[in-house]
Amino acid sequence: RSGWRVEMVRASKVSQQKSPAEFFAENKTIAGFDTPAKSLYTSVRELVENSLDAAERVGVLPDVSVTLEEISLERFQKLYGVEASERVDKGLYKDVETEKERNAREKKQKQARDRAEKDAKKKAAKTGESVEDILRRQEAGRKAAATKSRRVFYRLTCKDNGSGMPCDDIPNMLGRVLSSTKYNSVMQTRGKFGLGAKMVLIWSQMRVAQPMEVRSSIAGQNFISFHRFNIDLHKNAPVVREHKKLQNPDNWTGTEISVTIEGNFGSYKQKLLKYLKLIAIITPYASFDFRYVAEDEKNSFFHSYTRRTDRMPDPPREAKHHPSDVDLELLKKKIAGSSHKKLSKFLSGEFSNITASLAGRLVTELGGADGARAKGKGNIDISPKQMTDTQLLRLHQFMQQVRFADPDGKDLSPAGEYNLRLGVMKELNPDMVATHEGSAVALEGHAFIVEAAVSIGGEDPAIEQ
């Protein structure tokens, strides 16, 4: 038993806590940052959707520009002063072969070529295709696979014409994990946790150790705020490297984020272009530019997704939680932050779809079901903060049993069948298109609407390129 106590003491001494930034850095796959290729794709998605939200929030037709500049390993090392030094002990390097390893590799490659030629002859006999064409295609595939294994870096820049960010808030908004304006309200957004751009910075910091650069200006501000910063993962706090105010002669409002990351565009090129096309379909009122700047200029290209309509959905509005399927912890949190002195007022004031009349019926039914009247305990319509844990649990279970009306969806901002149809026609030019917008329903206290579009025929040149 004494030994057990010693072990417990030792365990208590090494017990540690992780900051949110450390946790997500170590578990980055949760946020979609797995491989360099997928991380590049996720980074573009996060910044584009932040830009759309920023413009739609203030009712401005979105103009979003994305530039992806390829940076080879050699140029990256030169740009950031980490050129490879002259190798002295060559045996330390994994790209240096011994004579034995080279002989084994060459033998293996010869065996692979012999098998490939044999298989190509069999395939040619069946298909009529020449052996040379089959072997040439296989060689191209092998070269593409070898290219995907190279370390490549990219300068990703995303610029919009949205609301912008207040100068003093920029480092905390993008450099402090689980710090967001989205936590204290119920409002439709493309993201819920405010994590995306911060994960882009964390990924960059883990792979290339370079700060994020942000330029931003808000309405009524006659300058552009410029910040360069990293994240202190242990403290979960921004580390500002540079801050200055730039001239803004064009009175631009919006945000431009630029970051250097490791990635592999070749692996996710088609998926990224398909994503941009799909986002252009559901936002035909937005304009997107995507520019890829390759090390070899002949591989560079530019895509533009033009605006088809000036008709934007109404901006989403802050809403109340729908009472169906609200969990117990959320119920406790709402009670803790409420100033209502009566349970009926709390229910009608904090939840949607509960009128004063319905709240009275709920309280009356809850009191009868709880046995308060029968036992002479008085009115159950007390201050929510005076409720016991047992009464709170009973209230929660009771709310799960009540048939509440579905939300009206007035606080949501659906794309709408008109915009969906326009988007599909603009990007796909189909032979036939059908759209549908469902009625609002609720899940875990949040209202949502399902929208769908189906098309037949048409073309998709951007994805094919």
PDB file of N, CA and C in Angstrom, residues 256-305:
ATOM      1  N   GLU A 256      -6.575  40.348 -46.297  1.00  0.00           N
ATOM      2  CA  GLU A 256      -5.663  39.563 -47.128  1.00  0.00           C
ATOM      3  C   GLU A 256      -4.743  38.770 -46.203  1.00  0.00           C
ATOM      4  N   ILE A 257      -4.796  37.451 -46.307  1.00  0.00           N
ATOM      5  CA  ILE A 257      -3.967  36.567 -45.481  1.00  0.00           C
ATOM      6  C   ILE A 257      -2.967  35.863 -46.378  1.00  0.00           C
ATOM      7  N   SER A 258      -1.715  35.874 -45.962  1.00  0.00           N
ATOM      8  CA  SER A 258      -0.663  35.239 -46.746  1.00  0.00           C
ATOM      9  C   SER A 258       0.183  34.373 -45.822  1.00  0.00           C
ATOM     10  N   VAL A 259       0.431  33.115 -46.248  1.00  0.00           N
ATOM     11  CA  VAL A 259       1.155  32.182 -45.399  1.00  0.00           C
ATOM     12  C   VAL A 259       1.930  31.205 -46.283  1.00  0.00           C
ATOM     13  N   THR A 260       3.098  30.800 -45.817  1.00  0.00           N
ATOM     14  CA  THR A 260       3.910  29.799 -46.514  1.00  0.00           C
ATOM     15  C   THR A 260       3.706  28.450 -45.855  1.00  0.00           C
ATOM     16  N   ILE A 261       3.348  27.446 -46.658  1.00  0.00           N
ATOM     17  CA  ILE A 261       3.075  26.117 -46.115  1.00  0.00           C
ATOM     18  C   ILE A 261       3.704  25.053 -47.001  1.00  0.00           C
ATOM     19  N   GLU A 262       3.890  23.880 -46.424  1.00  0.00           N
ATOM     20  CA  GLU A 262       4.313  22.735 -47.217  1.00  0.00           C
ATOM     21  C   GLU A 262       3.070  22.055 -47.766  1.00  0.00           C
ATOM     22  N   GLY A 263       3.154  21.565 -48.998  1.00  0.00           N
ATOM     23  CA  GLY A 263       1.992  20.913 -49.583  1.00  0.00           C
ATOM     24  C   GLY A 263       2.374  20.117 -50.811  1.00  0.00           C
ATOM     25  N   ASN A 264       1.348  19.677 -51.527  1.00  0.00           N
ATOM     26  CA  ASN A 264       1.556  18.970 -52.788  1.00  0.00           C
ATOM     27  C   ASN A 264       0.338  19.226 -53.662  1.00  0.00           C
ATOM     28  N   PHE A 265       0.446  20.244 -54.498  1.00  0.00           N
ATOM     29  CA  PHE A 265      -0.692  20.650 -55.313  1.00  0.00           C
ATOM     30  C   PHE A 265      -1.057  19.583 -56.334  1.00  0.00           C
ATOM     31  N   GLY A 266      -0.043  18.885 -56.869  1.00  0.00           N
ATOM     32  CA  GLY A 266      -0.307  17.889 -57.898  1.00  0.00           C
ATOM     33  C   GLY A 266      -1.263  16.816 -57.437  1.00  0.00           C
ATOM     34  N   SER A 267      -1.170  16.403 -56.171  1.00  0.00           N
ATOM     35  CA  SER A 267      -2.020  15.326 -55.653  1.00  0.00           C
ATOM     36  C   SER A 267      -3.473  15.755 -55.491  1.00  0.00           C
ATOM     37  N   TYR A 268      -3.687  17.037 -55.192  1.00  0.00           N
ATOM     38  CA  TYR A 268      -5.042  17.499 -54.889  1.00  0.00           C
ATOM     39  C   TYR A 268      -5.532  18.560 -55.880  1.00  0.00           C
ATOM     40  N   LYS A 269      -4.878  18.686 -57.015  1.00  0.00           N
ATOM     41  CA  LYS A 269      -5.260  19.714 -57.982  1.00  0.00           C
ATOM     42  C   LYS A 269      -6.715  19.560 -58.413  1.00  0.00           C
ATOM     43  N   GLN A 270      -7.091  18.363 -58.860  1.00  0.00           N
ATOM     44  CA  GLN A 270      -8.450  18.164 -59.351  1.00  0.00           C
ATOM     45  C   GLN A 270      -9.488  18.367 -58.247  1.00  0.00           C
ATOM     46  N   LYS A 271      -9.161  17.886 -57.060  1.00  0.00           N
ATOM     47  CA  LYS A 271     -10.110  18.043 -55.948  1.00  0.00           C
ATOM     48  C   LYS A 271     -10.269  19.506 -55.564  1.00  0.00           C
ATOM     49  N   LEU A 272      -9.172  20.268 -55.599  1.00  0.00           N
ATOM     50  CA  LEU A 272      -9.240  21.682 -55.252  1.00  0.00           C
ATOM     51  C   LEU A 272     -10.031  22.463 -56.291  1.00  0.00           C
ATOM     52  N   LEU A 273      -9.784  22.181 -57.575  1.00  0.00           N
ATOM     53  CA  LEU A 273     -10.536  22.869 -58.627  1.00  0.00           C
ATOM     54  C   LEU A 273     -12.020  22.499 -58.570  1.00  0.00           C
ATOM     55  N   LYS A 274     -12.300  21.243 -58.240  1.00  0.00           N
ATOM     56  CA  LYS A 274     -13.699  20.834 -58.109  1.00  0.00           C
ATOM     57  C   LYS A 274     -14.364  21.561 -56.944  1.00  0.00           C
ATOM     58  N   TYR A 275     -13.634  21.722 -55.843  1.00  0.00           N
ATOM     59  CA  TYR A 275     -14.183  22.454 -54.701  1.00  0.00           C
ATOM     60  C   TYR A 275     -14.526  23.891 -55.089  1.00  0.00           C
ATOM     61  N   LEU A 276     -13.594  24.566 -55.770  1.00  0.00           N
ATOM     62  CA  LEU A 276     -13.839  25.951 -56.171  1.00  0.00           C
ATOM     63  C   LEU A 276     -15.043  26.045 -57.099  1.00  0.00           C
ATOM     64  N   LYS A 277     -15.202  25.065 -57.982  1.00  0.00           N
ATOM     65  CA  LYS A 277     -16.354  25.067 -58.871  1.00  0.00           C
ATOM     66  C   LYS A 277     -17.655  24.856 -58.086  1.00  0.00           C
ATOM     67  N   LEU A 278     -17.625  23.943 -57.118  1.00  0.00           N
ATOM     68  CA  LEU A 278     -18.827  23.678 -56.324  1.00  0.00           C
ATOM     69  C   LEU A 278     -19.205  24.891 -55.476  1.00  0.00           C
ATOM     70  N   ILE A 279     -18.195  25.561 -54.901  1.00  0.00           N
ATOM     71  CA  ILE A 279     -18.502  26.742 -54.080  1.00  0.00           C
ATOM     72  C   ILE A 279     -19.021  27.870 -54.980  1.00  0.00           C
ATOM     73  N   ALA A 280     -18.542  27.920 -56.244  1.00  0.00           N
ATOM     74  CA  ALA A 280     -19.050  28.915 -57.180  1.00  0.00           C
ATOM     75  C   ALA A 280     -20.492  28.607 -57.580  1.00  0.00           C
ATOM     76  N   ILE A 281     -20.839  27.324 -57.606  1.00  0.00           N
ATOM     77  CA  ILE A 281     -22.210  26.932 -57.949  1.00  0.00           C
ATOM     78  C   ILE A 281     -23.201  27.407 -56.896  1.00  0.00           C
ATOM     79  N   ILE A 282     -22.847  27.238 -55.628  1.00  0.00           N
ATOM     80  CA  ILE A 282     -23.810  27.594 -54.574  1.00  0.00           C
ATOM     81  C   ILE A 282     -23.746  29.073 -54.196  1.00  0.00           C
ATOM     82  N   THR A 283     -22.771  29.814 -54.760  1.00  0.00           N
ATOM     83  CA  THR A 283     -22.699  31.263 -54.516  1.00  0.00           C
ATOM     84  C   THR A 283     -22.532  31.987 -55.848  1.00  0.00           C
ATOM     85  N   PRO A 284     -23.540  31.938 -56.730  1.00  0.00           N
ATOM     86  CA  PRO A 284     -23.402  32.591 -58.044  1.00  0.00           C
ATOM     87  C   PRO A 284     -23.297  34.107 -57.951  1.00  0.00           C
ATOM     88  N   TYR A 285     -23.548  34.655 -56.773  1.00  0.00           N
ATOM     89  CA  TYR A 285     -23.426  36.093 -56.539  1.00  0.00           C
ATOM     90  C   TYR A 285     -21.991  36.484 -56.161  1.00  0.00           C
ATOM     91  N   ALA A 286     -21.085  35.496 -56.075  1.00  0.00           N
ATOM     92  CA  ALA A 286     -19.697  35.753 -55.705  1.00  0.00           C
ATOM     93  C   ALA A 286     -18.801  35.652 -56.927  1.00  0.00           C
ATOM     94  N   SER A 287     -17.666  36.326 -56.852  1.00  0.00           N
ATOM     95  CA  SER A 287     -16.654  36.250 -57.904  1.00  0.00           C
ATOM     96  C   SER A 287     -15.382  35.652 -57.299  1.00  0.00           C
ATOM     97  N   PHE A 288     -14.834  34.613 -57.950  1.00  0.00           N
ATOM     98  CA  PHE A 288     -13.616  33.953 -57.475  1.00  0.00           C
ATOM     99  C   PHE A 288     -12.545  33.993 -58.554  1.00  0.00           C
ATOM    100  N   ASP A 289     -11.332  34.291 -58.134  1.00  0.00           N
ATOM    101  CA  ASP A 289     -10.163  34.156 -59.001  1.00  0.00           C
ATOM    102  C   ASP A 289      -9.196  33.187 -58.342  1.00  0.00           C
ATOM    103  N   PHE A 290      -8.680  32.246 -59.129  1.00  0.00           N
ATOM    104  CA  PHE A 290      -7.664  31.324 -58.619  1.00  0.00           C
ATOM    105  C   PHE A 290      -6.476  31.344 -59.569  1.00  0.00           C
ATOM    106  N   ARG A 291      -5.323  31.737 -59.044  1.00  0.00           N
ATOM    107  CA  ARG A 291      -4.111  31.822 -59.845  1.00  0.00           C
ATOM    108  C   ARG A 291      -3.058  30.871 -59.271  1.00  0.00           C
ATOM    109  N   TYR A 292      -2.551  29.992 -60.128  1.00  0.00           N
ATOM    110  CA  TYR A 292      -1.477  29.086 -59.727  1.00  0.00           C
ATOM    111  C   TYR A 292      -0.194  29.517 -60.424  1.00  0.00           C
ATOM    112  N   VAL A 293       0.808  29.849 -59.633  1.00  0.00           N
ATOM    113  CA  VAL A 293       2.098  30.303 -60.155  1.00  0.00           C
ATOM    114  C   VAL A 293       3.114  29.195 -59.915  1.00  0.00           C
ATOM    115  N   ALA A 294       3.467  28.492 -60.991  1.00  0.00           N
ATOM    116  CA  ALA A 294       4.378  27.362 -60.885  1.00  0.00           C
ATOM    117  C   ALA A 294       5.824  27.820 -61.036  1.00  0.00           C
ATOM    118  N   GLU A 295       6.737  26.999 -60.538  1.00  0.00           N
ATOM    119  CA  GLU A 295       8.159  27.271 -60.739  1.00  0.00           C
ATOM    120  C   GLU A 295       8.461  27.305 -62.233  1.00  0.00           C
ATOM    121  N   ASP A 296       7.903  26.373 -62.978  1.00  0.00           N
ATOM    122  CA  ASP A 296       8.013  26.351 -64.430  1.00  0.00           C
ATOM    123  C   ASP A 296       6.801  27.093 -64.982  1.00  0.00           C
ATOM    124  N   GLU A 297       7.034  28.230 -65.599  1.00  0.00           N
ATOM    125  CA  GLU A 297       5.948  29.119 -65.999  1.00  0.00           C
ATOM    126  C   GLU A 297       4.901  28.437 -66.879  1.00  0.00           C
ATOM    127  N   LYS A 298       5.317  27.461 -67.683  1.00  0.00           N
ATOM    128  CA  LYS A 298       4.368  26.804 -68.579  1.00  0.00           C
ATOM    129  C   LYS A 298       3.311  26.008 -67.814  1.00  0.00           C
ATOM    130  N   ASN A 299       3.561  25.706 -66.549  1.00  0.00           N
ATOM    131  CA  ASN A 299       2.591  24.977 -65.727  1.00  0.00           C
ATOM    132  C   ASN A 299       1.671  25.893 -64.931  1.00  0.00           C
ATOM    133  N   SER A 300       1.874  27.198 -65.042  1.00  0.00           N
ATOM    134  CA  SER A 300       1.002  28.158 -64.345  1.00  0.00           C
ATOM    135  C   SER A 300      -0.335  28.251 -65.065  1.00  0.00           C
ATOM    136  N   PHE A 301      -1.374  28.615 -64.330  1.00  0.00           N
ATOM    137  CA  PHE A 301      -2.685  28.804 -64.962  1.00  0.00           C
ATOM    138  C   PHE A 301      -3.547  29.710 -64.095  1.00  0.00           C
ATOM    139  N   PHE A 302      -4.646  30.168 -64.683  1.00  0.00           N
ATOM    140  CA  PHE A 302      -5.560  31.089 -64.006  1.00  0.00           C
ATOM    141  C   PHE A 302      -6.994  30.654 -64.290  1.00  0.00           C
ATOM    142  N   HIS A 303      -7.804  30.591 -63.239  1.00  0.00           N
ATOM    143  CA  HIS A 303      -9.237  30.282 -63.385  1.00  0.00           C
ATOM    144  C   HIS A 303     -10.043  31.430 -62.791  1.00  0.00           C
ATOM    145  N   SER A 304     -11.083  31.813 -63.470  1.00  0.00           N
ATOM    146  CA  SER A 304     -11.978  32.844 -62.961  1.00  0.00           C
ATOM    147  C   SER A 304     -13.399  32.301 -62.940  1.00  0.00           C
ATOM    148  N   TYR A 305     -14.046  32.439 -61.807  1.00  0.00           N
ATOM    149  CA  TYR A 305     -15.436  32.013 -61.640  1.00  0.00           C
ATOM    150  C   TYR A 305     -16.255  33.300 -61.489  1.00  0.00           C
TER     151      TYR A 305
END
